[in-house]
Amino acid sequence: MNAPRSPGVVVELTAAGATEATAAVERAVAAIGLDARGWRVTGPVDAGEPRRLVEVLAPADTDMRRGWNAAHALTAELAARPEFAAVAEAEIDHELTEIDARNAGEWHEGAGTDLFVDLPPRWHLDELHADLAWQRSSGAGVRIGHPDSGTTAHPSLAGAAVLQAQGLNLMEPGSPPIDPLNPFGQPGHGTSTSSLMVGRERAPHRVVGLAPAVEVVPIRVTDSVVVSTWHARLARAIDHAVLRGCHVISLSLGGLPGARLRRAIERAHARGVIVAAAAGNFVQFVVWPAAYPEALAIAATGPEGQAWSGSSKGKSVALSAPGHRVVVADWQDGDPVTGPSSGTSYATALVASAAALWLALHGPAALRQRYPGAALPRAFRRVLTGAARPAVDPGPFPVAWFGAGLLDCAALLQAPLPVGEEATLLDAPPASPESMLVDAALPLAYARELGSGPLETAAPAEQARSVEQRVRAGVSALFGAREDRALAAPGLGVEVLQQFVVDHAYRAALVDALLGRSQLPAVPRGASMALRRQIADATPPPPRRHRRVQVIAAPEPAPAVDGETLRIVVPITIEVRLGAPARSPDSE
């Protein structure tokens, strides 16, 4: 695994115009001497207002620690203008492959999830009741934006409405969004996920898309859907999908949190676009952007609704769908093939297709008139989760961590549209980094408790609540305010989340600490100075040993009395406290 690098920092601040925002960041960069060290302000990177996002590029080979040092220094410098409410975040380049996740020992094979060897190629469609759904909708008139590795001329996609001309290639600008099938990452991934949406059954290829009449807008953003180097590209891809009139965006990829990605998801949501995102594979916790509340986080199941052991899980999961041993289009040694594969990517493609069927049934224009802006994806979430079948077998985990249940396309299309207050319910408030850390650590903490021996005899939901209370208390100890310590600095929570994702040793130590098994852990390898101080301040000092020492003091001899000397012996007991003295606030 490569060491994380920081290509730069983004500063989020409130300003009347882009010029004012850029000038404020330029002054701050100069004031703390970053410009002399090669940092360069490029200006606003999106059209958001009045909260602006300004990019500051780092010198080559800047590591994660120096990136976050610069970010925290900029936040502190801009704090002199409280009206900006400025927060700077380092952007991180980091690759986490499935092999890394497996080697980290964070995925747990569940009994029975790989026992289904001989499966009919359409088993997932049968479980979704696709035949009944197709009697009412095929997805005509709906577009799905598909940021991924690009698509190919696989026979399963022949005749499908894959709109290359409407797409975008952000890896090889100027070229069509075609996957070159490079021998690294996940070559053919965009083809596999597209085949589940719009695939055609052409012997010997037996893939049938769930929404065969949908238009897919392919956007090539990466070669590896578990590589976290594409925030800037992915944000542009999401904006491009919205610009091209996509009604749904299917994100079968995931990685680190970041302001640029979060804002792109928020913009799409506010424009009435339904965003489905993969919960993640093998790392257990829900990755980003799926963990953002505006996205539908999708977990994966196998046949008969059995939760796939490799699927991420947690409180932010909205729904589960088939994703384990699903037959998809693929390539092998340059030849088109079809075969079973597993991942939350496939479950996400199926949910995005179900969203297209729902939109086509009721009419995208009519729905947008009835549910303007963000009310449309909110209404879909309500119908989707309300129509889910409670058929997921979660294994040892709480069933709620796999969402509302299993996707049921027929029930989705038969469900009535929300009316009145049901249709105007607001989203959950924006998730704070601290609350997202609780959600991310919880599945790992629960699995840690499972691995250390049997939990209480209570039901999994009750066990999970007990673990959550301990995790939440641990996070509060790290970030919360005490009488002797202020709240954590702005931006520090995002750094901890990023360290949690990229540093397995720190992740394991942090989970143990949040469970109360150890003191708060040593700092991550790439931690900024601000994070080092925060962890040090939050770590309770070790108990000091006390010993009682008896000292015998003998004063100067008294004057002679009648030719003799009188010696007076005075016993004194002194209590000595052993250990390092408390650090002065000014000792640095």
Tab-separated table of C-alpha atoms in Angstrom, residues 307-559:
chain	number	residue	atom	x	y	z
A	307	ALA	CA	-26.375	-10.765	3.910
A	308	TRP	CA	-23.048	-10.982	2.107
A	309	SER	CA	-20.255	-11.192	4.662
A	310	GLY	CA	-18.021	-8.888	2.629
A	311	SER	CA	-20.581	-6.075	2.549
A	312	SER	CA	-20.109	-2.954	4.589
A	313	LYS	CA	-22.881	-2.420	7.065
A	314	GLY	CA	-24.036	0.168	9.558
A	315	LYS	CA	-26.660	2.644	10.619
A	316	SER	CA	-26.310	4.727	7.446
A	317	VAL	CA	-27.278	1.857	5.107
A	318	ALA	CA	-30.628	2.601	3.443
A	319	LEU	CA	-31.345	-0.722	1.739
A	320	SER	CA	-29.879	-4.046	0.638
A	321	ALA	CA	-29.985	-5.617	-2.812
A	322	PRO	CA	-28.444	-8.674	-4.490
A	323	GLY	CA	-24.716	-8.247	-4.930
A	324	HIS	CA	-23.121	-11.581	-4.043
A	325	ARG	CA	-22.565	-14.083	-6.876
A	326	VAL	CA	-24.511	-11.975	-9.347
A	327	VAL	CA	-23.875	-12.793	-13.016
A	328	VAL	CA	-22.366	-9.800	-14.838
A	329	ALA	CA	-20.645	-8.988	-18.119
A	330	ASP	CA	-16.858	-8.981	-17.906
A	331	TRP	CA	-13.644	-9.467	-19.848
A	332	GLN	CA	-11.025	-12.190	-19.549
A	333	ASP	CA	-7.771	-12.178	-21.515
A	334	GLY	CA	-9.320	-9.784	-24.002
A	335	ASP	CA	-12.442	-11.867	-24.570
A	336	PRO	CA	-15.975	-10.925	-23.483
A	337	VAL	CA	-17.356	-13.272	-20.835
A	338	THR	CA	-20.104	-13.417	-18.244
A	339	GLY	CA	-19.867	-14.879	-14.795
A	340	PRO	CA	-20.696	-14.474	-11.118
A	341	SER	CA	-19.102	-11.691	-9.126
A	342	SER	CA	-19.647	-10.072	-5.743
A	343	GLY	CA	-19.725	-6.532	-4.424
A	344	THR	CA	-21.924	-3.706	-3.220
A	345	SER	CA	-21.216	-2.152	-6.634
A	346	TYR	CA	-23.715	-4.547	-8.179
A	347	ALA	CA	-26.342	-3.986	-5.505
A	348	THR	CA	-25.999	-0.253	-6.162
A	349	ALA	CA	-26.505	-0.647	-9.913
A	350	LEU	CA	-29.707	-2.595	-9.236
A	351	VAL	CA	-31.086	0.057	-6.868
A	352	ALA	CA	-30.255	2.795	-9.396
A	353	SER	CA	-32.138	0.758	-12.014
A	354	ALA	CA	-35.114	0.384	-9.670
A	355	ALA	CA	-35.117	4.159	-9.204
A	356	ALA	CA	-35.265	4.539	-12.989
A	357	LEU	CA	-38.233	2.166	-13.213
A	358	TRP	CA	-40.050	4.201	-10.553
A	359	LEU	CA	-39.292	7.520	-12.253
A	360	ALA	CA	-40.388	6.227	-15.645
A	361	LEU	CA	-43.647	4.882	-14.234
A	362	HIS	CA	-44.717	8.196	-12.732
A	363	GLY	CA	-42.930	10.472	-15.224
A	364	PRO	CA	-39.773	12.407	-14.301
A	365	ALA	CA	-41.287	15.793	-15.183
A	366	ALA	CA	-44.472	15.146	-13.219
A	367	LEU	CA	-42.494	13.960	-10.213
A	368	ARG	CA	-40.223	17.008	-10.281
A	369	GLN	CA	-43.235	19.270	-10.401
A	370	ARG	CA	-44.847	17.433	-7.515
A	371	TYR	CA	-41.622	17.154	-5.502
A	372	PRO	CA	-39.392	20.114	-6.392
A	373	GLY	CA	-35.684	20.029	-5.676
A	374	ALA	CA	-34.510	17.785	-2.869
A	375	ALA	CA	-38.080	16.708	-2.114
A	376	LEU	CA	-37.891	14.216	-5.016
A	377	PRO	CA	-34.996	12.076	-3.713
A	378	ARG	CA	-36.538	12.318	-0.247
A	379	ALA	CA	-39.860	11.028	-1.580
A	380	PHE	CA	-38.099	8.189	-3.387
A	381	ARG	CA	-36.219	7.169	-0.260
A	382	ARG	CA	-39.496	6.980	1.637
A	383	VAL	CA	-41.188	4.835	-1.031
A	384	LEU	CA	-38.105	2.660	-1.570
A	385	THR	CA	-37.583	1.826	2.089
A	386	GLY	CA	-41.298	1.461	2.736
A	387	ALA	CA	-41.627	-1.101	-0.052
A	388	ALA	CA	-38.609	-3.153	1.011
A	389	ARG	CA	-39.101	-6.749	2.066
A	390	PRO	CA	-37.835	-7.500	5.593
A	391	ALA	CA	-36.168	-10.614	4.245
A	392	VAL	CA	-32.503	-9.944	4.970
A	393	ASP	CA	-30.710	-12.541	7.086
A	394	PRO	CA	-28.013	-10.415	8.770
A	395	GLY	CA	-26.084	-13.241	10.414
A	396	PRO	CA	-24.679	-12.135	13.780
A	397	PHE	CA	-25.195	-8.436	13.059
A	398	PRO	CA	-28.281	-6.313	13.750
A	399	VAL	CA	-30.695	-6.479	10.845
A	400	ALA	CA	-31.055	-2.677	10.898
A	401	TRP	CA	-27.442	-2.364	9.741
A	402	PHE	CA	-28.570	-3.675	6.345
A	403	GLY	CA	-31.178	-0.952	5.929
A	404	ALA	CA	-34.937	-1.197	5.636
A	405	GLY	CA	-34.796	-4.621	4.002
A	406	LEU	CA	-34.366	-6.170	0.574
A	407	LEU	CA	-35.168	-4.299	-2.632
A	408	ASP	CA	-38.557	-5.322	-4.079
A	409	CYS	CA	-39.127	-3.734	-7.491
A	410	ALA	CA	-42.722	-4.900	-7.856
A	411	ALA	CA	-43.714	-3.497	-4.453
A	412	LEU	CA	-41.837	-0.273	-5.221
A	413	LEU	CA	-43.884	0.337	-8.365
A	414	GLN	CA	-47.151	-0.556	-6.642
A	415	ALA	CA	-46.554	1.728	-3.653
A	416	PRO	CA	-48.543	4.981	-3.486
A	417	LEU	CA	-46.711	8.263	-3.784
A	418	PRO	CA	-46.135	10.161	-0.530
A	419	VAL	CA	-48.617	12.956	0.178
A	420	GLY	CA	-48.881	15.739	2.685
A	421	GLU	CA	-46.336	15.706	5.465
A	422	GLU	CA	-44.904	12.416	4.211
A	423	ALA	CA	-43.718	14.193	1.086
A	424	THR	CA	-42.182	17.182	2.864
A	425	LEU	CA	-40.168	15.415	5.545
A	426	LEU	CA	-36.721	16.932	5.722
A	427	ASP	CA	-33.467	15.046	5.366
A	428	ALA	CA	-31.472	14.156	8.387
A	429	PRO	CA	-29.226	17.067	9.396
A	430	PRO	CA	-25.768	17.081	7.815
A	431	ALA	CA	-23.679	14.446	9.511
A	432	SER	CA	-20.792	15.814	11.581
A	433	PRO	CA	-17.392	14.113	11.296
A	434	GLU	CA	-17.800	12.993	14.898
A	435	SER	CA	-21.123	11.266	14.223
A	436	MET	CA	-19.704	9.692	11.053
A	437	LEU	CA	-16.771	8.358	13.090
A	438	VAL	CA	-19.233	6.707	15.477
A	439	ASP	CA	-21.069	5.104	12.540
A	440	ALA	CA	-17.807	3.949	10.929
A	441	ALA	CA	-16.290	2.529	14.113
A	442	LEU	CA	-19.458	0.789	15.290
A	443	PRO	CA	-19.415	-2.288	12.959
A	444	LEU	CA	-15.716	-2.821	13.649
A	445	ALA	CA	-16.243	-2.471	17.388
A	446	TYR	CA	-19.150	-4.894	17.290
A	447	ALA	CA	-17.100	-7.403	15.275
A	448	ARG	CA	-14.225	-6.921	17.730
A	449	GLU	CA	-16.531	-7.868	20.579
A	450	LEU	CA	-17.813	-10.870	18.632
A	451	GLY	CA	-14.272	-12.032	18.006
A	452	SER	CA	-13.274	-11.804	21.663
A	453	GLY	CA	-15.932	-14.218	22.836
A	454	PRO	CA	-19.709	-14.448	23.114
A	455	LEU	CA	-21.574	-11.250	23.784
A	456	GLU	CA	-24.422	-11.076	26.199
A	457	THR	CA	-27.388	-13.313	25.534
A	458	ALA	CA	-29.391	-10.294	24.408
A	459	ALA	CA	-30.555	-9.848	20.816
A	460	PRO	CA	-28.051	-8.352	18.344
A	461	ALA	CA	-29.886	-5.010	18.361
A	462	GLU	CA	-29.518	-4.719	22.139
A	463	GLN	CA	-25.889	-5.800	21.963
A	464	ALA	CA	-25.250	-3.190	19.278
A	465	ARG	CA	-26.808	-0.471	21.424
A	466	SER	CA	-24.489	-1.397	24.279
A	467	VAL	CA	-21.448	-1.254	21.999
A	468	GLU	CA	-22.655	2.022	20.472
A	469	GLN	CA	-22.894	3.669	23.886
A	470	ARG	CA	-19.260	2.813	24.564
A	471	VAL	CA	-18.124	3.952	21.123
A	472	ARG	CA	-20.071	7.199	21.396
A	473	ALA	CA	-18.595	7.904	24.824
A	474	GLY	CA	-15.099	7.273	23.457
A	475	VAL	CA	-15.616	9.654	20.534
A	476	SER	CA	-16.949	12.301	22.927
A	477	ALA	CA	-13.813	11.905	25.021
A	478	LEU	CA	-11.672	12.489	21.941
A	479	PHE	CA	-13.579	15.447	20.485
A	480	GLY	CA	-15.864	16.775	23.206
A	481	ALA	CA	-15.370	19.705	25.512
A	482	ARG	CA	-14.294	19.370	29.122
A	483	GLU	CA	-13.811	22.023	31.763
A	484	ASP	CA	-10.074	21.973	31.074
A	485	ARG	CA	-10.221	21.563	27.272
A	486	ALA	CA	-12.015	23.277	24.407
A	487	LEU	CA	-13.806	21.555	21.550
A	488	ALA	CA	-11.636	20.074	18.810
A	489	ALA	CA	-10.452	22.499	16.152
A	490	PRO	CA	-12.570	22.739	12.985
A	491	GLY	CA	-11.458	20.233	10.383
A	492	LEU	CA	-9.888	17.888	12.898
A	493	GLY	CA	-12.802	15.456	12.688
A	494	VAL	CA	-12.302	15.005	8.941
A	495	GLU	CA	-8.611	14.323	9.491
A	496	VAL	CA	-9.451	11.618	12.037
A	497	LEU	CA	-11.893	10.046	9.552
A	498	GLN	CA	-9.237	10.035	6.855
A	499	GLN	CA	-6.655	8.559	9.219
A	500	PHE	CA	-9.255	5.955	10.222
A	501	VAL	CA	-9.599	4.891	6.583
A	502	VAL	CA	-5.962	4.917	5.465
A	503	ASP	CA	-4.138	3.647	8.579
A	504	HIS	CA	-5.198	0.148	9.598
A	505	ALA	CA	-3.015	0.078	12.721
A	506	TYR	CA	-4.520	3.326	13.958
A	507	ARG	CA	-8.024	2.115	13.084
A	508	ALA	CA	-7.594	-1.035	15.158
A	509	ALA	CA	-6.082	0.873	18.077
A	510	LEU	CA	-8.791	3.520	17.949
A	511	VAL	CA	-11.562	0.911	18.013
A	512	ASP	CA	-9.974	-0.704	21.069
A	513	ALA	CA	-9.726	2.677	22.748
A	514	LEU	CA	-13.327	3.611	21.967
A	515	LEU	CA	-14.409	0.318	23.526
A	516	GLY	CA	-12.459	1.185	26.652
A	517	ARG	CA	-10.010	-1.687	26.135
A	518	SER	CA	-7.031	0.664	26.142
A	519	GLN	CA	-6.095	4.283	26.527
A	520	LEU	CA	-6.617	6.491	23.502
A	521	PRO	CA	-4.020	5.271	21.012
A	522	ALA	CA	-0.743	6.674	19.864
A	523	VAL	CA	-1.010	9.135	17.024
A	524	PRO	CA	-1.342	7.844	13.446
A	525	ARG	CA	1.796	7.780	11.373
A	526	GLY	CA	0.663	10.685	9.196
A	527	ALA	CA	-1.007	12.770	11.892
A	528	SER	CA	-0.774	16.550	11.884
A	529	MET	CA	0.568	18.454	14.869
A	530	ALA	CA	-2.970	19.534	15.740
A	531	LEU	CA	-4.176	15.930	15.865
A	532	ARG	CA	-1.173	14.907	17.936
A	533	ARG	CA	-2.016	17.607	20.481
A	534	GLN	CA	-5.698	16.674	20.477
A	535	ILE	CA	-4.979	13.005	21.181
A	536	ALA	CA	-2.443	13.919	23.856
A	537	ASP	CA	-4.922	16.270	25.533
A	538	ALA	CA	-7.701	13.686	25.374
A	539	THR	CA	-5.570	10.867	26.772
A	540	PRO	CA	-6.041	10.518	30.524
A	541	PRO	CA	-2.707	10.641	32.346
A	542	PRO	CA	-1.597	7.289	33.716
A	543	PRO	CA	-2.221	6.829	37.412
A	544	ARG	CA	0.772	7.902	39.436
A	545	ARG	CA	2.244	5.626	42.044
A	546	HIS	CA	2.496	6.818	45.635
A	547	ARG	CA	5.131	5.649	48.079
A	548	ARG	CA	5.698	6.571	51.671
A	549	VAL	CA	9.304	7.301	52.503
A	550	GLN	CA	10.549	7.857	56.020
A	551	VAL	CA	13.315	10.402	56.390
A	552	ILE	CA	15.259	10.710	59.626
A	553	ALA	CA	16.542	14.205	60.192
A	554	ALA	CA	19.353	14.773	62.674
A	555	PRO	CA	19.861	18.426	63.703
A	556	GLU	CA	23.195	19.890	64.658
A	557	PRO	CA	24.436	18.567	67.991
A	558	ALA	CA	23.070	20.471	70.945
A	559	PRO	CA	25.432	22.308	73.307
